[in-house]
């Protein structure tokens, strides 16, 4: 399975920006679906964004137009650029990988904390 390590979280004021990174242990863009999820205190983990085959992207309605998912094939890294951050974006953000066509192949990173507060 792929080993994932997230980074880039921190404390930011409302309206600010952060870029999260998810570094994978192997080549991911040709065979994997890469997702970002988040989990706020007391809430269930929720889907945020997806990139498939390194090009097709999808977003939850709550972040559409503010967040951008992208990937760097050479670095085996997926990014989540977060702009116009709101207090309700506060959560632990997790990276998830799933090899296409291989059930049970999902992997999670350890998560990175994002706090949006003045």
CSV table of N, CA, C and O in Angstrom, one decimal:
chain,number,residue,atom,x,y,z
A,1,UNK,N,0.8,-1.2,0.0
A,1,UNK,CA,0.0,0.0,0.0
A,1,UNK,C,0.8,1.3,0.0
A,1,UNK,O,2.0,1.2,0.4
A,2,UNK,N,0.2,2.3,-0.5
A,2,UNK,CA,0.9,3.6,-0.5
A,2,UNK,C,1.0,4.2,0.9
A,2,UNK,O,0.0,4.2,1.6
A,3,UNK,N,2.2,4.8,1.2
A,3,UNK,CA,2.3,5.5,2.5
A,3,UNK,C,2.2,7.0,2.2
A,3,UNK,O,2.8,7.5,1.3
A,4,UNK,N,1.3,7.7,2.9
A,4,UNK,CA,1.0,9.1,2.7
A,4,UNK,C,1.4,10.0,3.9
A,4,UNK,O,1.1,9.6,5.0
A,5,UNK,N,2.0,11.1,3.6
A,5,UNK,CA,2.3,12.1,4.7
A,5,UNK,C,1.9,13.4,4.3
A,5,UNK,O,2.3,14.0,3.3
A,6,UNK,N,0.9,14.0,5.1
A,6,UNK,CA,0.4,15.3,4.9
A,6,UNK,C,1.3,16.4,5.6
A,6,UNK,O,1.9,16.1,6.7
A,7,UNK,N,1.3,17.6,5.1
A,7,UNK,CA,1.9,18.7,5.8
A,7,UNK,C,1.3,20.0,5.3
A,7,UNK,O,0.5,20.0,4.3
A,8,UNK,N,1.6,21.1,6.0
A,8,UNK,CA,1.2,22.4,5.5
A,8,UNK,C,0.0,23.0,6.3
A,8,UNK,O,-0.4,24.1,6.1
A,9,UNK,N,-0.5,22.3,7.3
A,9,UNK,CA,-1.5,22.8,8.2
A,9,UNK,C,-1.0,23.9,9.1
A,9,UNK,O,0.2,24.1,9.2
A,10,UNK,N,-1.9,24.6,9.7
A,10,UNK,CA,-1.5,25.6,10.7
A,10,UNK,C,-2.7,26.5,11.0
A,10,UNK,O,-3.9,26.2,10.8
A,11,UNK,N,-2.4,27.6,11.7
A,11,UNK,CA,-3.4,28.6,12.1
A,11,UNK,C,-3.4,29.8,11.1
A,11,UNK,O,-2.3,30.3,10.7
A,12,UNK,N,-4.6,30.1,10.6
A,12,UNK,CA,-4.7,31.2,9.7
A,12,UNK,C,-6.0,32.0,10.0
A,12,UNK,O,-6.9,31.5,10.5
A,13,UNK,N,-5.9,33.3,9.7
A,13,UNK,CA,-7.1,34.1,9.9
A,13,UNK,C,-8.2,33.9,8.8
A,13,UNK,O,-7.8,33.5,7.7
A,14,UNK,N,-9.4,34.2,9.2
A,14,UNK,CA,-10.5,34.1,8.2
A,14,UNK,C,-10.1,34.9,6.9
A,14,UNK,O,-9.6,36.1,7.1
A,15,UNK,N,-10.4,34.4,5.8
A,15,UNK,CA,-10.0,35.0,4.5
A,15,UNK,C,-8.6,34.7,4.0
A,15,UNK,O,-8.3,35.0,2.9
A,16,UNK,N,-7.8,34.0,4.8
A,16,UNK,CA,-6.5,33.7,4.5
A,16,UNK,C,-6.4,32.4,3.6
A,16,UNK,O,-7.4,31.8,3.2
A,17,UNK,N,-5.1,32.0,3.4
A,17,UNK,CA,-4.9,30.9,2.5
A,17,UNK,C,-3.9,29.9,3.1
A,17,UNK,O,-3.0,30.4,3.9
A,18,UNK,N,-4.0,28.7,2.8
A,18,UNK,CA,-3.0,27.7,3.1
A,18,UNK,C,-2.9,26.7,2.0
A,18,UNK,O,-3.9,26.5,1.2
A,19,UNK,N,-1.7,26.1,1.8
A,19,UNK,CA,-1.6,25.0,0.9
A,19,UNK,C,-1.1,23.7,1.6
A,19,UNK,O,0.0,23.7,2.2
A,20,UNK,N,-1.9,22.7,1.5
A,20,UNK,CA,-1.6,21.4,2.1
A,20,UNK,C,-0.9,20.5,1.1
A,20,UNK,O,-1.2,20.6,-0.1
A,21,UNK,N,0.0,19.7,1.5
A,21,UNK,CA,0.7,18.7,0.7
A,21,UNK,C,0.5,17.3,1.2
A,21,UNK,O,0.4,17.1,2.4
A,22,UNK,N,0.4,16.4,0.2
A,22,UNK,CA,0.3,15.0,0.6
A,22,UNK,C,1.4,14.2,-0.3
A,22,UNK,O,1.2,14.1,-1.5
A,23,UNK,N,2.4,13.8,0.4
A,23,UNK,CA,3.5,13.1,-0.3
A,23,UNK,C,3.3,11.6,-0.2
A,23,UNK,O,3.1,11.1,0.9
A,24,UNK,N,3.3,11.0,-1.4
A,24,UNK,CA,3.1,9.5,-1.5
A,24,UNK,C,4.4,8.8,-1.7
A,24,UNK,O,5.4,9.4,-2.2
A,25,UNK,N,4.4,7.6,-1.2
A,25,UNK,CA,5.7,6.8,-1.3
A,25,UNK,C,6.0,6.2,-2.6
A,25,UNK,O,7.1,5.6,-2.8
A,26,UNK,N,5.0,6.3,-3.6
A,26,UNK,CA,5.3,5.8,-4.9
A,26,UNK,C,4.5,6.6,-5.9
A,26,UNK,O,3.9,7.6,-5.6
A,27,UNK,N,4.6,6.1,-7.2
A,27,UNK,CA,4.0,6.8,-8.3
A,27,UNK,C,2.5,6.6,-8.2
A,27,UNK,O,2.0,5.5,-8.0
A,28,UNK,N,1.7,7.7,-8.2
A,28,UNK,CA,0.3,7.6,-7.9
A,28,UNK,C,-0.6,8.1,-9.0
A,28,UNK,O,-1.8,7.7,-9.1
A,29,UNK,N,-0.1,8.9,-9.9
A,29,UNK,CA,-1.0,9.6,-10.8
A,29,UNK,C,-1.6,8.7,-11.9
A,29,UNK,O,-2.7,9.0,-12.4
A,30,UNK,N,-1.0,7.7,-12.3
A,30,UNK,CA,-1.5,6.9,-13.4
A,30,UNK,C,-2.5,5.8,-12.9
A,30,UNK,O,-3.3,5.3,-13.7
A,31,UNK,N,-2.5,5.5,-11.7
A,31,UNK,CA,-3.3,4.3,-11.2
A,31,UNK,C,-4.2,4.6,-10.0
A,31,UNK,O,-4.8,3.7,-9.5
A,32,UNK,N,-4.1,5.8,-9.5
A,32,UNK,CA,-4.8,6.1,-8.2
A,32,UNK,C,-5.8,7.2,-8.3
A,32,UNK,O,-5.7,8.1,-9.0
A,33,UNK,N,-6.8,7.1,-7.4
A,33,UNK,CA,-7.7,8.2,-7.0
A,33,UNK,C,-7.2,8.8,-5.7
A,33,UNK,O,-6.9,8.0,-4.8
A,34,UNK,N,-6.9,10.1,-5.7
A,34,UNK,CA,-6.4,10.8,-4.6
A,34,UNK,C,-7.5,11.7,-4.0
A,34,UNK,O,-8.0,12.6,-4.8
A,35,UNK,N,-7.8,11.6,-2.8
A,35,UNK,CA,-8.8,12.5,-2.2
A,35,UNK,C,-8.2,13.2,-1.0
A,35,UNK,O,-7.3,12.8,-0.3
A,36,UNK,N,-8.8,14.3,-0.7
A,36,UNK,CA,-8.7,15.0,0.6
A,36,UNK,C,-10.0,14.9,1.3
A,36,UNK,O,-11.1,15.2,0.7
A,37,UNK,N,-9.9,14.6,2.6
A,37,UNK,CA,-11.1,14.6,3.5
A,37,UNK,C,-10.7,15.5,4.7
A,37,UNK,O,-9.6,15.9,4.9
A,38,UNK,N,-11.8,15.8,5.5
A,38,UNK,CA,-11.5,16.6,6.7
A,38,UNK,C,-12.5,16.1,7.8
A,38,UNK,O,-13.6,15.6,7.5
A,39,UNK,N,-12.1,16.3,9.0
A,39,UNK,CA,-12.9,15.9,10.1
A,39,UNK,C,-12.8,17.0,11.2
A,39,UNK,O,-11.7,17.3,11.8
A,40,UNK,N,-13.9,17.7,11.5
A,40,UNK,CA,-14.0,18.7,12.5
A,40,UNK,C,-14.3,18.0,13.8
A,40,UNK,O,-14.9,16.9,13.8
A,41,UNK,N,-14.0,18.6,15.0
A,41,UNK,CA,-14.3,18.1,16.3
A,41,UNK,C,-15.8,17.7,16.4
A,41,UNK,O,-16.7,18.6,16.1
A,42,UNK,N,-16.1,16.5,16.8
A,42,UNK,CA,-17.5,16.1,17.0
A,42,UNK,C,-18.3,15.8,15.7
A,42,UNK,O,-19.5,15.6,15.8
A,43,UNK,N,-17.6,15.8,14.6
A,43,UNK,CA,-18.3,15.6,13.3
A,43,UNK,C,-17.7,14.4,12.6
A,43,UNK,O,-16.6,14.0,12.9
A,44,UNK,N,-18.4,13.9,11.6
A,44,UNK,CA,-17.9,12.8,10.8
A,44,UNK,C,-16.9,13.3,9.8
A,44,UNK,O,-17.0,14.5,9.4
A,45,UNK,N,-16.0,12.4,9.4
A,45,UNK,CA,-15.1,12.8,8.3
A,45,UNK,C,-15.9,13.0,7.0
A,45,UNK,O,-16.8,12.2,6.7
A,46,UNK,N,-15.5,14.1,6.3
A,46,UNK,CA,-16.3,14.4,5.1
A,46,UNK,C,-15.3,14.6,3.9
A,46,UNK,O,-14.2,15.1,4.1
A,47,UNK,N,-15.8,14.3,2.7
A,47,UNK,CA,-15.1,14.5,1.5
A,47,UNK,C,-14.9,15.9,1.2
A,47,UNK,O,-15.8,16.8,1.4
A,48,UNK,N,-13.7,16.3,0.7
A,48,UNK,CA,-13.4,17.7,0.3
A,48,UNK,C,-13.1,17.8,-1.2
A,48,UNK,O,-13.7,18.6,-1.9
A,49,UNK,N,-12.2,17.0,-1.7
A,49,UNK,CA,-11.8,17.1,-3.1
A,49,UNK,C,-11.1,15.8,-3.6
A,49,UNK,O,-10.6,15.0,-2.8
A,50,UNK,N,-11.1,15.7,-4.9
A,50,UNK,CA,-10.6,14.5,-5.5
A,50,UNK,C,-9.9,14.8,-6.8
A,50,UNK,O,-10.3,15.7,-7.6
A,51,UNK,N,-8.8,14.1,-7.1
A,51,UNK,CA,-8.1,14.2,-8.4
A,51,UNK,C,-7.9,12.8,-8.9
A,51,UNK,O,-7.5,11.9,-8.1
A,52,UNK,N,-8.3,12.5,-10.1
A,52,UNK,CA,-8.2,11.2,-10.7
A,52,UNK,C,-7.3,11.2,-11.9
A,52,UNK,O,-7.5,12.1,-12.8
A,53,UNK,N,-6.4,10.2,-11.9
A,53,UNK,CA,-5.5,10.1,-13.1
A,53,UNK,C,-4.7,11.4,-13.3
A,53,UNK,O,-4.3,11.7,-14.4
A,54,UNK,N,-4.6,12.2,-12.2
A,54,UNK,CA,-3.8,13.4,-12.3
A,54,UNK,C,-4.4,14.6,-13.0
A,54,UNK,O,-3.8,15.6,-13.0
A,55,UNK,N,-5.7,14.4,-13.4
A,55,UNK,CA,-6.2,15.5,-14.2
A,55,UNK,C,-7.7,15.8,-13.8
A,55,UNK,O,-8.0,17.0,-13.7
A,56,UNK,N,-8.5,14.8,-13.7
A,56,UNK,CA,-9.9,15.1,-13.4
A,56,UNK,C,-10.1,15.5,-11.9
A,56,UNK,O,-9.6,14.8,-11.0
A,57,UNK,N,-10.8,16.6,-11.7
A,57,UNK,CA,-11.0,17.0,-10.3
A,57,UNK,C,-12.5,17.2,-9.9
A,57,UNK,O,-13.3,17.4,-10.8
A,58,UNK,N,-12.8,17.0,-8.6
A,58,UNK,CA,-14.1,17.1,-8.1
A,58,UNK,C,-14.0,17.7,-6.7
A,58,UNK,O,-13.0,17.5,-6.0
A,59,UNK,N,-15.1,18.5,-6.3
A,59,UNK,CA,-15.1,19.2,-5.1
A,59,UNK,C,-16.4,19.1,-4.4
A,59,UNK,O,-17.5,18.9,-5.0
A,60,UNK,N,-16.4,19.1,-3.1
A,60,UNK,CA,-17.6,19.2,-2.3
A,60,UNK,C,-18.2,20.7,-2.5
A,60,UNK,O,-17.5,21.6,-2.8
A,61,UNK,N,-19.5,20.8,-2.4
A,61,UNK,CA,-20.1,22.1,-2.6
A,61,UNK,C,-19.6,23.1,-1.6
A,61,UNK,O,-19.5,24.3,-1.9
A,62,UNK,N,-19.2,22.7,-0.4
A,62,UNK,CA,-18.8,23.6,0.6
A,62,UNK,C,-17.4,24.3,0.3
A,62,UNK,O,-17.1,25.3,0.9
A,63,UNK,N,-16.6,23.7,-0.6
A,63,UNK,CA,-15.3,24.3,-0.9
A,63,UNK,C,-15.2,24.7,-2.4
A,63,UNK,O,-14.2,25.3,-2.7
A,64,UNK,N,-16.1,24.3,-3.2
A,64,UNK,CA,-16.0,24.6,-4.6
A,64,UNK,C,-15.9,26.1,-4.8
A,64,UNK,O,-16.5,27.0,-4.2
A,65,UNK,N,-14.9,26.5,-5.7
A,65,UNK,CA,-14.6,27.9,-5.9
A,65,UNK,C,-13.6,28.5,-5.0
A,65,UNK,O,-13.0,29.6,-5.3
A,66,UNK,N,-13.3,27.8,-3.9
A,66,UNK,CA,-12.3,28.3,-2.9
A,66,UNK,C,-11.0,27.4,-2.8
A,66,UNK,O,-9.9,27.9,-2.6
A,67,UNK,N,-11.2,26.1,-3.0
A,67,UNK,CA,-10.1,25.1,-2.9
A,67,UNK,C,-9.8,24.6,-4.3
A,67,UNK,O,-10.7,24.4,-5.1
A,68,UNK,N,-8.5,24.3,-4.4
A,68,UNK,CA,-8.1,23.7,-5.7
A,68,UNK,C,-7.2,22.5,-5.4
A,68,UNK,O,-6.2,22.6,-4.7
A,69,UNK,N,-7.5,21.3,-6.0
A,69,UNK,CA,-6.6,20.2,-5.8
A,69,UNK,C,-5.8,20.0,-7.1
A,69,UNK,O,-6.2,20.2,-8.2
A,70,UNK,N,-4.5,19.6,-6.9
A,70,UNK,CA,-3.6,19.5,-8.0
A,70,UNK,C,-2.6,18.4,-7.6
A,70,UNK,O,-2.5,18.0,-6.5
A,71,UNK,N,-1.8,18.1,-8.6
A,71,UNK,CA,-0.7,17.1,-8.3
A,71,UNK,C,0.5,17.4,-9.1
A,71,UNK,O,0.5,18.0,-10.2
A,72,UNK,N,1.6,16.9,-8.5
A,72,UNK,CA,2.9,17.0,-9.2
A,72,UNK,C,3.4,15.6,-9.4
A,72,UNK,O,3.9,14.9,-8.4
A,73,UNK,N,3.4,15.1,-10.6
A,73,UNK,CA,3.7,13.7,-10.9
A,73,UNK,C,5.2,13.4,-10.6
A,73,UNK,O,5.5,12.3,-10.0
A,74,UNK,N,6.1,14.3,-10.8
A,74,UNK,CA,7.5,14.1,-10.6
A,74,UNK,C,7.8,14.0,-9.1
A,74,UNK,O,8.7,13.3,-8.7
A,75,UNK,N,7.0,14.6,-8.3
A,75,UNK,CA,7.2,14.6,-6.8
A,75,UNK,C,6.3,13.6,-6.1
A,75,UNK,O,6.3,13.5,-4.9
A,76,UNK,N,5.4,12.9,-6.8
A,76,UNK,CA,4.4,12.0,-6.2
A,76,UNK,C,3.7,12.7,-5.1
A,76,UNK,O,3.5,12.2,-4.0
A,77,UNK,N,3.3,14.0,-5.3
A,77,UNK,CA,2.6,14.8,-4.3
A,77,UNK,C,1.3,15.4,-4.8
A,77,UNK,O,1.3,15.8,-6.0
A,78,UNK,N,0.3,15.4,-4.0
A,78,UNK,CA,-0.9,16.0,-4.2
A,78,UNK,C,-1.1,17.2,-3.3
A,78,UNK,O,-0.7,17.2,-2.1
A,79,UNK,N,-1.6,18.3,-3.8
A,79,UNK,CA,-1.7,19.6,-3.1
A,79,UNK,C,-3.2,19.9,-2.9
A,79,UNK,O,-4.1,19.6,-3.8
A,80,UNK,N,-3.5,20.7,-1.9
A,80,UNK,CA,-4.8,21.3,-1.7
A,80,UNK,C,-4.6,22.8,-1.4
A,80,UNK,O,-4.2,23.1,-0.3
A,81,UNK,N,-4.8,23.6,-2.4
A,81,UNK,CA,-4.7,25.1,-2.2
A,81,UNK,C,-6.0,25.5,-1.6
A,81,UNK,O,-7.1,25.4,-2.3
A,82,UNK,N,-6.0,26.2,-0.5
A,82,UNK,CA,-7.2,26.6,0.2
A,82,UNK,C,-7.2,28.1,0.3
A,82,UNK,O,-6.3,28.7,1.0
A,83,UNK,N,-8.1,28.8,-0.3
A,83,UNK,CA,-8.2,30.2,-0.3
A,83,UNK,C,-9.6,30.6,0.4
A,83,UNK,O,-10.5,29.8,0.5
A,84,UNK,N,-9.6,31.9,0.7
A,84,UNK,CA,-10.9,32.4,1.4
A,84,UNK,C,-11.3,31.6,2.5
A,84,UNK,O,-12.5,31.2,2.6
A,85,UNK,N,-10.4,31.2,3.4
A,85,UNK,CA,-10.7,30.3,4.4
A,85,UNK,C,-11.7,30.8,5.4
A,85,UNK,O,-11.7,32.1,5.7
A,86,UNK,N,-12.6,30.0,5.9
A,86,UNK,CA,-13.6,30.3,6.9
A,86,UNK,C,-13.4,29.6,8.2
A,86,UNK,O,-12.8,28.5,8.2
A,87,UNK,N,-13.9,30.1,9.3
A,87,UNK,CA,-13.8,29.3,10.5
A,87,UNK,C,-14.4,27.9,10.4
A,87,UNK,O,-13.9,27.0,11.1
A,88,UNK,N,-15.4,27.7,9.6
A,88,UNK,CA,-16.0,26.4,9.5
A,88,UNK,C,-15.1,25.4,8.7
A,88,UNK,O,-15.4,24.2,8.6
A,89,UNK,N,-14.0,25.9,8.1
A,89,UNK,CA,-13.0,25.0,7.5
A,89,UNK,C,-12.1,24.4,8.5
A,89,UNK,O,-11.3,23.5,8.1
A,90,UNK,N,-12.2,24.8,9.7
A,90,UNK,CA,-11.3,24.3,10.8
A,90,UNK,C,-11.6,22.8,10.9
A,90,UNK,O,-12.7,22.3,11.1
A,91,UNK,N,-10.5,22.0,10.8
A,91,UNK,CA,-10.6,20.5,10.9
A,91,UNK,C,-9.2,19.9,10.7
A,91,UNK,O,-8.2,20.6,10.4
A,92,UNK,N,-9.2,18.6,11.0
A,92,UNK,CA,-8.0,17.8,10.6
A,92,UNK,C,-8.2,17.4,9.2
A,92,UNK,O,-9.2,16.8,8.9
A,93,UNK,N,-7.2,17.6,8.3
A,93,UNK,CA,-7.3,17.3,6.9
A,93,UNK,C,-6.5,16.0,6.6
A,93,UNK,O,-5.3,16.0,7.0
A,94,UNK,N,-7.2,15.1,5.9
A,94,UNK,CA,-6.5,13.8,5.7
A,94,UNK,C,-6.4,13.6,4.2
A,94,UNK,O,-7.4,13.9,3.4
A,95,UNK,N,-5.3,13.0,3.8
A,95,UNK,CA,-5.2,12.5,2.4
A,95,UNK,C,-5.5,11.0,2.3
A,95,UNK,O,-5.2,10.3,3.2
A,96,UNK,N,-6.1,10.6,1.2
A,96,UNK,CA,-6.5,9.2,1.0
A,96,UNK,C,-6.2,8.8,-0.4
A,96,UNK,O,-6.4,9.6,-1.4
A,97,UNK,N,-5.7,7.6,-0.5
A,97,UNK,CA,-5.4,7.1,-1.9
A,97,UNK,C,-6.1,5.8,-2.1
A,97,UNK,O,-6.3,5.0,-1.1
A,98,UNK,N,-6.5,5.5,-3.3
A,98,UNK,CA,-7.2,4.3,-3.7
A,98,UNK,C,-6.7,3.9,-5.0
A,98,UNK,O,-6.9,4.6,-6.0
A,99,UNK,N,-6.2,2.7,-5.1
A,99,UNK,CA,-5.7,2.2,-6.4
A,99,UNK,C,-7.0,1.8,-7.3
A,99,UNK,O,-7.8,1.0,-6.8
A,100,UNK,N,-7.0,2.3,-8.4
A,100,UNK,CA,-8.2,2.1,-9.3
A,100,UNK,C,-8.3,0.6,-9.6
A,100,UNK,O,-7.3,-0.1,-10.0
A,101,UNK,N,-9.5,0.0,-9.4
A,101,UNK,CA,-9.8,-1.4,-9.7
A,101,UNK,C,-9.3,-2.3,-8.6
A,101,UNK,O,-9.4,-3.6,-8.9
A,102,UNK,N,-8.8,-1.9,-7.5
A,102,UNK,CA,-8.3,-2.8,-6.5
A,102,UNK,C,-9.0,-2.5,-5.2
A,102,UNK,O,-8.6,-1.6,-4.4
A,103,UNK,N,-10.1,-3.2,-4.9
A,103,UNK,CA,-10.9,-3.0,-3.7
A,103,UNK,C,-10.0,-3.2,-2.4
A,103,UNK,O,-9.2,-4.1,-2.5
A,104,UNK,N,-10.2,-2.4,-1.4
A,104,UNK,CA,-9.5,-2.6,-0.2
A,104,UNK,C,-8.1,-2.1,-0.2
A,104,UNK,O,-7.3,-2.3,0.7
A,105,UNK,N,-7.7,-1.3,-1.2
A,105,UNK,CA,-6.4,-0.8,-1.4
A,105,UNK,C,-6.2,0.6,-0.8
A,105,UNK,O,-5.2,1.2,-1.0
A,106,UNK,N,-7.2,1.1,-0.1
A,106,UNK,CA,-7.2,2.5,0.4
A,106,UNK,C,-6.2,2.7,1.5
A,106,UNK,O,-5.9,1.8,2.3
A,107,UNK,N,-5.5,3.9,1.5
A,107,UNK,CA,-4.6,4.2,2.5
A,107,UNK,C,-4.9,5.7,3.0
A,107,UNK,O,-5.3,6.5,2.1
A,108,UNK,N,-4.7,5.9,4.2
A,108,UNK,CA,-4.9,7.2,4.8
A,108,UNK,C,-3.5,7.8,5.3
A,108,UNK,O,-2.7,7.0,5.9
A,109,UNK,N,-3.4,9.1,5.3
A,109,UNK,CA,-2.3,9.7,5.9
A,109,UNK,C,-2.7,10.0,7.4
A,109,UNK,O,-3.7,9.6,7.9
A,110,UNK,N,-1.7,10.6,8.1
A,110,UNK,CA,-1.9,10.8,9.6
A,110,UNK,C,-2.7,12.1,9.9
A,110,UNK,O,-3.2,12.3,11.0
A,111,UNK,N,-2.9,12.9,8.9
A,111,UNK,CA,-3.7,14.2,9.0
A,111,UNK,C,-2.9,15.4,9.4
A,111,UNK,O,-1.8,15.2,10.0
A,112,UNK,N,-3.4,16.5,9.0
A,112,UNK,CA,-2.7,17.8,9.4
A,112,UNK,C,-3.8,18.8,9.8
A,112,UNK,O,-4.9,18.9,9.2
A,113,UNK,N,-3.6,19.5,10.9
A,113,UNK,CA,-4.6,20.4,11.5
A,113,UNK,C,-4.6,21.7,10.8
A,113,UNK,O,-3.6,22.3,10.7
A,114,UNK,N,-5.8,22.1,10.5
A,114,UNK,CA,-6.0,23.5,9.9
A,114,UNK,C,-7.0,24.2,10.9
A,114,UNK,O,-8.1,23.7,11.2
A,115,UNK,N,-6.6,25.3,11.4
A,115,UNK,CA,-7.4,26.1,12.3
A,115,UNK,C,-7.6,27.5,11.7
A,115,UNK,O,-6.6,28.2,11.4
A,116,UNK,N,-8.8,27.9,11.5
A,116,UNK,CA,-9.1,29.2,10.9
A,116,UNK,C,-9.8,30.1,12.0
A,116,UNK,O,-10.9,29.8,12.4
A,117,UNK,N,-9.1,31.1,12.5
A,117,UNK,CA,-9.5,31.8,13.6
A,117,UNK,C,-8.8,33.2,13.7
A,117,UNK,O,-7.7,33.3,13.3
A,118,UNK,N,-9.6,34.2,14.2
A,118,UNK,CA,-9.0,35.5,14.3
A,118,UNK,C,-8.4,35.7,15.8
A,118,UNK,O,-7.9,36.7,16.1
